[in-house]
Amino acid sequence: MSGILQQGYSFGYVCAACANLGVGGSTESWKITFWIAAGLSIAVGLIRIAFPESQQFRDRKAAGHKSASGAVFWKESKAMLASQWKLCVYAIILMTWFNFYFEYSPHTSQDSYTTFMRTQKGLDNHDASIASILMKTGACVGGTIIGYFSQWFGRRRAMVCAALMSALLIPAWIMPTTMGGLSASGFMMQFFVQGAWGVIPIHLNELSPPAFRSSFPGLTYQLGNMISSPSAQIVNALAEGLPIRLRGKEVSSYGPVMGIATAIIALGIAFTVAVGPEKRGSHFEHHVIGQSTDFENVKEVHDVDVEKGSVSDMKEVK
């Protein structure tokens, strides 16, 4: 499910791009697209109301949260940070790389890459939009497939292979001159970029201290996102500040800048993931934060399932 859930973003982009194309794709049509998206968001919220909460939430609610409190939460959080600070730092570095990857590859292919196709490749707005839609379709497919196969292939192996494949595809990503070529190479590029991303939700949850399986992934992701937030501005500034000559006129160098940046980031991800930990198969669904004031007595128990070949991180309270 990790790959499927992660691609909600890419699928949403495809829907928004199709809606924008359907209403004309002009500079001002974004307003209509915005209101269409707002209506769909409200509809999704209403549909979600009809679905039940998780079993863990219902169990805690039935128990009345008798032992939970804000003070216990903060005490356990501080104890977790004191004992797991290296893991937290690693996860923030990992998510910084991935958010740079996200900005330079997916976001670039949506924003700067669309500009690149129009300014350097001579595509009109309609063709550039079609190519972008096809690329994000590749993201939906790649994230779902690679995220799914990481269950057997391994989280780190899947991410490393996907990152390296995206680096190898960079020349094919920026060199084609036709809509068909750009669409095909873009599809494959996004297949592997979002393929690596499709593993991230479950990988972060498995790395998380069990009782922090919600706050840990969210916090590390947002801190990594904050650090990498200037990336779109950086690529635009470099591309516009280092112009190249094309067909006798000077244009912004989006292609070379995006290619070099993506190669550096993909290699950085491959290295960081390769040297980092993996806890595929961890069981964290029965651990609840805020119900024990004795977090210091929580110890690691490694449950090795020889038959399945998986190692799961279990927590047991004395």
Short mmCIF file of N, CA and C in Angstrom, two decimals, residues 62-182:
data_model
loop_
_atom_site.label_atom_id
_atom_site.label_comp_id
_atom_site.label_asym_id
_atom_site.label_seq_id
_atom_site.Cartn_x
_atom_site.Cartn_y
_atom_site.Cartn_z
N ALA A 62 -12.16 3.08 23.26
CA ALA A 62 -12.96 2.22 24.11
C ALA A 62 -12.37 2.12 25.52
N ALA A 63 -11.03 2.19 25.60
CA ALA A 63 -10.37 2.13 26.91
C ALA A 63 -10.46 3.44 27.66
N GLY A 64 -10.88 4.49 26.99
CA GLY A 64 -11.08 5.77 27.65
C GLY A 64 -9.84 6.60 27.82
N HIS A 65 -8.72 6.19 27.18
CA HIS A 65 -7.45 6.95 27.30
C HIS A 65 -7.09 7.20 28.76
N LYS A 66 -7.33 6.21 29.61
CA LYS A 66 -7.19 6.43 31.05
C LYS A 66 -5.79 6.83 31.47
N SER A 67 -4.78 6.28 30.81
CA SER A 67 -3.41 6.56 31.25
C SER A 67 -2.68 7.56 30.36
N ALA A 68 -3.37 8.12 29.37
CA ALA A 68 -2.72 9.05 28.44
C ALA A 68 -2.81 10.47 28.95
N SER A 69 -1.76 11.23 28.68
CA SER A 69 -1.76 12.65 29.04
C SER A 69 -0.70 13.37 28.24
N GLY A 70 -0.86 14.69 28.13
CA GLY A 70 0.13 15.47 27.40
C GLY A 70 1.49 15.42 28.06
N ALA A 71 1.51 15.41 29.38
CA ALA A 71 2.78 15.38 30.10
C ALA A 71 3.54 14.09 29.82
N VAL A 72 2.81 12.98 29.77
CA VAL A 72 3.45 11.70 29.48
C VAL A 72 3.99 11.69 28.05
N PHE A 73 3.21 12.28 27.12
CA PHE A 73 3.66 12.34 25.73
C PHE A 73 4.99 13.06 25.62
N TRP A 74 5.10 14.23 26.25
CA TRP A 74 6.34 15.00 26.15
C TRP A 74 7.49 14.29 26.85
N LYS A 75 7.19 13.62 27.97
CA LYS A 75 8.24 12.89 28.66
C LYS A 75 8.77 11.75 27.79
N GLU A 76 7.86 11.02 27.19
CA GLU A 76 8.27 9.91 26.33
C GLU A 76 8.97 10.41 25.07
N SER A 77 8.52 11.56 24.55
CA SER A 77 9.15 12.14 23.36
C SER A 77 10.59 12.53 23.65
N LYS A 78 10.82 13.17 24.79
CA LYS A 78 12.18 13.56 25.16
C LYS A 78 13.07 12.34 25.38
N ALA A 79 12.50 11.30 26.00
CA ALA A 79 13.27 10.08 26.21
C ALA A 79 13.61 9.41 24.88
N MET A 80 12.66 9.43 23.95
CA MET A 80 12.91 8.85 22.63
C MET A 80 14.00 9.61 21.89
N LEU A 81 13.94 10.95 21.92
CA LEU A 81 14.94 11.76 21.24
C LEU A 81 16.33 11.54 21.84
N ALA A 82 16.39 11.37 23.16
CA ALA A 82 17.68 11.15 23.82
C ALA A 82 18.29 9.82 23.41
N SER A 83 17.45 8.81 23.21
CA SER A 83 17.98 7.48 22.88
C SER A 83 18.07 7.21 21.38
N GLN A 84 17.28 7.95 20.60
CA GLN A 84 17.21 7.67 19.16
C GLN A 84 17.62 8.88 18.31
N TRP A 85 18.45 9.76 18.85
CA TRP A 85 18.78 11.00 18.13
C TRP A 85 19.55 10.72 16.84
N LYS A 86 20.37 9.69 16.84
CA LYS A 86 21.12 9.37 15.61
C LYS A 86 20.16 8.95 14.49
N LEU A 87 19.15 8.16 14.84
CA LEU A 87 18.16 7.75 13.85
C LEU A 87 17.38 8.96 13.34
N CYS A 88 17.06 9.89 14.24
CA CYS A 88 16.33 11.10 13.84
C CYS A 88 17.15 11.94 12.86
N VAL A 89 18.44 12.11 13.17
CA VAL A 89 19.32 12.89 12.29
C VAL A 89 19.43 12.21 10.93
N TYR A 90 19.60 10.89 10.94
CA TYR A 90 19.69 10.15 9.68
C TYR A 90 18.42 10.33 8.85
N ALA A 91 17.26 10.20 9.49
CA ALA A 91 15.99 10.32 8.76
C ALA A 91 15.81 11.72 8.18
N ILE A 92 16.25 12.74 8.90
CA ILE A 92 16.14 14.12 8.40
C ILE A 92 17.05 14.30 7.18
N ILE A 93 18.29 13.76 7.25
CA ILE A 93 19.20 13.84 6.11
C ILE A 93 18.61 13.10 4.91
N LEU A 94 18.06 11.92 5.16
CA LEU A 94 17.45 11.13 4.10
C LEU A 94 16.30 11.89 3.44
N MET A 95 15.45 12.51 4.26
CA MET A 95 14.30 13.22 3.70
C MET A 95 14.71 14.54 3.05
N THR A 96 15.84 15.11 3.47
CA THR A 96 16.36 16.29 2.77
C THR A 96 16.76 15.92 1.35
N TRP A 97 17.49 14.80 1.22
CA TRP A 97 17.86 14.31 -0.11
C TRP A 97 16.62 14.03 -0.95
N PHE A 98 15.66 13.33 -0.35
CA PHE A 98 14.48 12.95 -1.10
C PHE A 98 13.63 14.15 -1.48
N ASN A 99 13.58 15.16 -0.63
CA ASN A 99 12.81 16.35 -0.99
C ASN A 99 13.53 17.17 -2.06
N PHE A 100 14.86 17.19 -2.05
CA PHE A 100 15.59 17.77 -3.17
C PHE A 100 15.27 16.99 -4.45
N TYR A 101 15.27 15.67 -4.32
CA TYR A 101 14.92 14.77 -5.44
C TYR A 101 13.51 15.09 -5.93
N PHE A 102 12.62 15.28 -4.98
CA PHE A 102 11.22 15.59 -5.29
C PHE A 102 11.12 16.93 -5.99
N GLU A 103 11.89 17.90 -5.51
CA GLU A 103 11.82 19.24 -6.10
C GLU A 103 12.48 19.26 -7.47
N TYR A 104 13.66 18.67 -7.60
CA TYR A 104 14.39 18.77 -8.86
C TYR A 104 13.85 17.84 -9.93
N SER A 105 13.21 16.75 -9.52
CA SER A 105 12.69 15.85 -10.55
C SER A 105 11.18 15.97 -10.71
N PRO A 106 10.34 15.55 -9.72
CA PRO A 106 8.91 15.72 -9.94
C PRO A 106 8.47 17.17 -10.07
N HIS A 107 8.85 18.03 -9.11
CA HIS A 107 8.40 19.41 -9.22
C HIS A 107 9.01 20.11 -10.42
N THR A 108 10.25 19.80 -10.72
CA THR A 108 10.87 20.41 -11.89
C THR A 108 10.16 19.99 -13.16
N SER A 109 9.76 18.72 -13.21
CA SER A 109 9.06 18.26 -14.41
C SER A 109 7.68 18.87 -14.52
N GLN A 110 7.15 19.38 -13.41
CA GLN A 110 5.85 20.02 -13.46
C GLN A 110 5.98 21.51 -13.77
N ASP A 111 6.95 22.15 -13.13
CA ASP A 111 7.07 23.60 -13.23
C ASP A 111 8.21 24.00 -14.17
N SER A 112 9.45 23.86 -13.69
CA SER A 112 10.60 24.24 -14.51
C SER A 112 10.71 23.38 -15.76
N TYR A 113 10.36 22.10 -15.65
CA TYR A 113 10.51 21.23 -16.81
C TYR A 113 9.51 21.60 -17.91
N THR A 114 8.33 22.00 -17.51
CA THR A 114 7.36 22.46 -18.50
C THR A 114 7.88 23.71 -19.20
N THR A 115 8.48 24.62 -18.41
CA THR A 115 9.10 25.81 -18.99
C THR A 115 10.24 25.41 -19.92
N PHE A 116 11.03 24.42 -19.51
CA PHE A 116 12.14 23.91 -20.31
C PHE A 116 11.63 23.38 -21.66
N MET A 117 10.55 22.64 -21.66
CA MET A 117 10.02 22.11 -22.91
C MET A 117 9.53 23.23 -23.83
N ARG A 118 9.03 24.29 -23.24
CA ARG A 118 8.51 25.39 -24.06
C ARG A 118 9.62 26.30 -24.57
N THR A 119 10.62 26.57 -23.73
CA THR A 119 11.66 27.53 -24.12
C THR A 119 12.79 26.89 -24.91
N GLN A 120 13.20 25.68 -24.51
CA GLN A 120 14.34 25.04 -25.18
C GLN A 120 13.93 24.03 -26.25
N LYS A 121 12.78 23.43 -26.10
CA LYS A 121 12.35 22.41 -27.05
C LYS A 121 11.30 22.91 -28.04
N GLY A 122 10.80 24.11 -27.82
CA GLY A 122 9.87 24.70 -28.77
C GLY A 122 8.46 24.14 -28.74
N LEU A 123 8.06 23.43 -27.66
CA LEU A 123 6.71 22.91 -27.57
C LEU A 123 5.74 24.02 -27.18
N ASP A 124 4.52 23.96 -27.69
CA ASP A 124 3.52 24.92 -27.24
C ASP A 124 2.94 24.45 -25.91
N ASN A 125 2.09 25.30 -25.32
CA ASN A 125 1.57 25.01 -23.99
C ASN A 125 0.78 23.70 -23.95
N HIS A 126 0.01 23.43 -25.01
CA HIS A 126 -0.81 22.22 -25.06
C HIS A 126 0.06 20.97 -25.06
N ASP A 127 1.07 20.93 -25.95
CA ASP A 127 1.93 19.76 -26.04
C ASP A 127 2.76 19.56 -24.77
N ALA A 128 3.24 20.67 -24.20
CA ALA A 128 4.02 20.58 -22.97
C ALA A 128 3.16 20.04 -21.83
N SER A 129 1.90 20.43 -21.78
CA SER A 129 0.99 19.94 -20.74
C SER A 129 0.72 18.45 -20.92
N ILE A 130 0.51 18.02 -22.17
CA ILE A 130 0.28 16.60 -22.44
C ILE A 130 1.50 15.78 -22.01
N ALA A 131 2.69 16.26 -22.34
CA ALA A 131 3.92 15.54 -21.96
C ALA A 131 4.05 15.45 -20.45
N SER A 132 3.70 16.52 -19.74
CA SER A 132 3.78 16.51 -18.28
C SER A 132 2.79 15.52 -17.68
N ILE A 133 1.59 15.46 -18.26
CA ILE A 133 0.58 14.51 -17.78
C ILE A 133 1.06 13.08 -17.95
N LEU A 134 1.66 12.79 -19.10
CA LEU A 134 2.17 11.44 -19.34
C LEU A 134 3.32 11.10 -18.39
N MET A 135 4.15 12.10 -18.08
CA MET A 135 5.23 11.86 -17.13
C MET A 135 4.70 11.51 -15.76
N LYS A 136 3.69 12.24 -15.29
CA LYS A 136 3.15 11.96 -13.97
C LYS A 136 2.36 10.66 -13.95
N THR A 137 1.88 10.23 -15.10
CA THR A 137 1.28 8.89 -15.18
C THR A 137 2.36 7.85 -14.91
N GLY A 138 3.55 8.08 -15.46
CA GLY A 138 4.68 7.19 -15.16
C GLY A 138 5.01 7.17 -13.68
N ALA A 139 4.87 8.32 -13.03
CA ALA A 139 5.11 8.38 -11.59
C ALA A 139 4.12 7.51 -10.83
N CYS A 140 2.84 7.57 -11.22
CA CYS A 140 1.81 6.74 -10.56
C CYS A 140 2.13 5.25 -10.72
N VAL A 141 2.52 4.87 -11.92
CA VAL A 141 2.82 3.45 -12.20
C VAL A 141 4.08 3.00 -11.46
N GLY A 142 5.15 3.79 -11.55
CA GLY A 142 6.41 3.42 -10.94
C GLY A 142 6.34 3.34 -9.43
N GLY A 143 5.70 4.33 -8.81
CA GLY A 143 5.59 4.32 -7.35
C GLY A 143 4.83 3.11 -6.85
N THR A 144 3.76 2.77 -7.55
CA THR A 144 2.94 1.62 -7.14
C THR A 144 3.71 0.32 -7.28
N ILE A 145 4.38 0.13 -8.43
CA ILE A 145 5.07 -1.14 -8.70
C ILE A 145 6.30 -1.31 -7.80
N ILE A 146 7.16 -0.30 -7.76
CA ILE A 146 8.39 -0.44 -6.97
C ILE A 146 8.10 -0.46 -5.48
N GLY A 147 7.13 0.34 -5.04
CA GLY A 147 6.73 0.29 -3.64
C GLY A 147 6.23 -1.09 -3.25
N TYR A 148 5.49 -1.74 -4.15
CA TYR A 148 4.96 -3.08 -3.88
C TYR A 148 6.07 -4.12 -3.84
N PHE A 149 6.96 -4.08 -4.81
CA PHE A 149 8.02 -5.10 -4.88
C PHE A 149 9.09 -4.92 -3.82
N SER A 150 9.15 -3.75 -3.18
CA SER A 150 10.13 -3.56 -2.11
C SER A 150 9.84 -4.48 -0.93
N GLN A 151 8.61 -5.00 -0.85
CA GLN A 151 8.25 -5.91 0.22
C GLN A 151 9.09 -7.19 0.15
N TRP A 152 9.50 -7.59 -1.03
CA TRP A 152 10.32 -8.80 -1.21
C TRP A 152 11.76 -8.45 -1.60
N PHE A 153 11.92 -7.43 -2.40
CA PHE A 153 13.24 -7.07 -2.89
C PHE A 153 14.06 -6.36 -1.83
N GLY A 154 13.39 -5.73 -0.88
CA GLY A 154 14.07 -4.96 0.17
C GLY A 154 13.87 -3.48 -0.04
N ARG A 155 13.68 -2.75 1.05
CA ARG A 155 13.43 -1.30 0.95
C ARG A 155 14.64 -0.58 0.37
N ARG A 156 15.80 -0.83 0.95
CA ARG A 156 17.00 -0.11 0.50
C ARG A 156 17.38 -0.49 -0.93
N ARG A 157 17.33 -1.77 -1.25
CA ARG A 157 17.68 -2.18 -2.61
C ARG A 157 16.76 -1.51 -3.63
N ALA A 158 15.47 -1.47 -3.32
CA ALA A 158 14.51 -0.87 -4.25
C ALA A 158 14.81 0.62 -4.46
N MET A 159 15.08 1.34 -3.38
CA MET A 159 15.34 2.78 -3.50
C MET A 159 16.66 3.06 -4.20
N VAL A 160 17.70 2.30 -3.87
CA VAL A 160 19.01 2.49 -4.50
C VAL A 160 18.93 2.22 -6.00
N CYS A 161 18.29 1.12 -6.37
CA CYS A 161 18.18 0.77 -7.80
C CYS A 161 17.36 1.83 -8.55
N ALA A 162 16.26 2.28 -7.95
CA ALA A 162 15.43 3.29 -8.61
C ALA A 162 16.18 4.61 -8.78
N ALA A 163 16.93 5.02 -7.75
CA ALA A 163 17.69 6.27 -7.83
C ALA A 163 18.77 6.18 -8.90
N LEU A 164 19.48 5.07 -8.95
CA LEU A 164 20.53 4.91 -9.95
C LEU A 164 19.96 4.85 -11.37
N MET A 165 18.82 4.20 -11.54
CA MET A 165 18.19 4.15 -12.85
C MET A 165 17.75 5.54 -13.31
N SER A 166 17.26 6.35 -12.37
CA SER A 166 16.86 7.71 -12.75
C SER A 166 18.08 8.53 -13.17
N ALA A 167 19.23 8.30 -12.53
CA ALA A 167 20.45 9.00 -12.92
C ALA A 167 20.89 8.60 -14.33
N LEU A 168 20.77 7.31 -14.63
CA LEU A 168 21.16 6.83 -15.96
C LEU A 168 20.24 7.37 -17.06
N LEU A 169 19.02 7.72 -16.70
CA LEU A 169 18.05 8.20 -17.69
C LEU A 169 18.13 9.71 -17.94
N ILE A 170 19.00 10.40 -17.23
CA ILE A 170 19.05 11.86 -17.36
C ILE A 170 19.30 12.33 -18.79
N PRO A 171 20.27 11.75 -19.53
CA PRO A 171 20.45 12.21 -20.92
C PRO A 171 19.19 12.06 -21.77
N ALA A 172 18.50 10.92 -21.61
CA ALA A 172 17.27 10.70 -22.38
C ALA A 172 16.15 11.63 -21.91
N TRP A 173 16.26 12.13 -20.70
CA TRP A 173 15.25 13.01 -20.12
C TRP A 173 15.32 14.42 -20.69
N ILE A 174 16.54 14.89 -20.99
CA ILE A 174 16.70 16.28 -21.39
C ILE A 174 17.09 16.46 -22.86
N MET A 175 17.46 15.38 -23.58
CA MET A 175 17.96 15.54 -24.95
C MET A 175 16.90 15.44 -26.06
N PRO A 176 15.78 14.72 -25.88
CA PRO A 176 14.80 14.64 -26.98
C PRO A 176 14.28 16.02 -27.37
N THR A 177 13.82 16.12 -28.61
CA THR A 177 13.33 17.41 -29.11
C THR A 177 11.85 17.35 -29.51
N THR A 178 11.26 16.16 -29.50
CA THR A 178 9.85 16.03 -29.89
C THR A 178 8.99 15.73 -28.67
N MET A 179 7.69 15.98 -28.80
CA MET A 179 6.79 15.70 -27.69
C MET A 179 6.78 14.22 -27.35
N GLY A 180 6.81 13.36 -28.39
CA GLY A 180 6.83 11.92 -28.15
C GLY A 180 8.06 11.47 -27.39
N GLY A 181 9.23 11.98 -27.80
CA GLY A 181 10.46 11.62 -27.13
C GLY A 181 10.52 12.11 -25.70
N LEU A 182 10.10 13.36 -25.49
CA LEU A 182 10.09 13.93 -24.14
C LEU A 182 9.09 13.20 -23.24
#
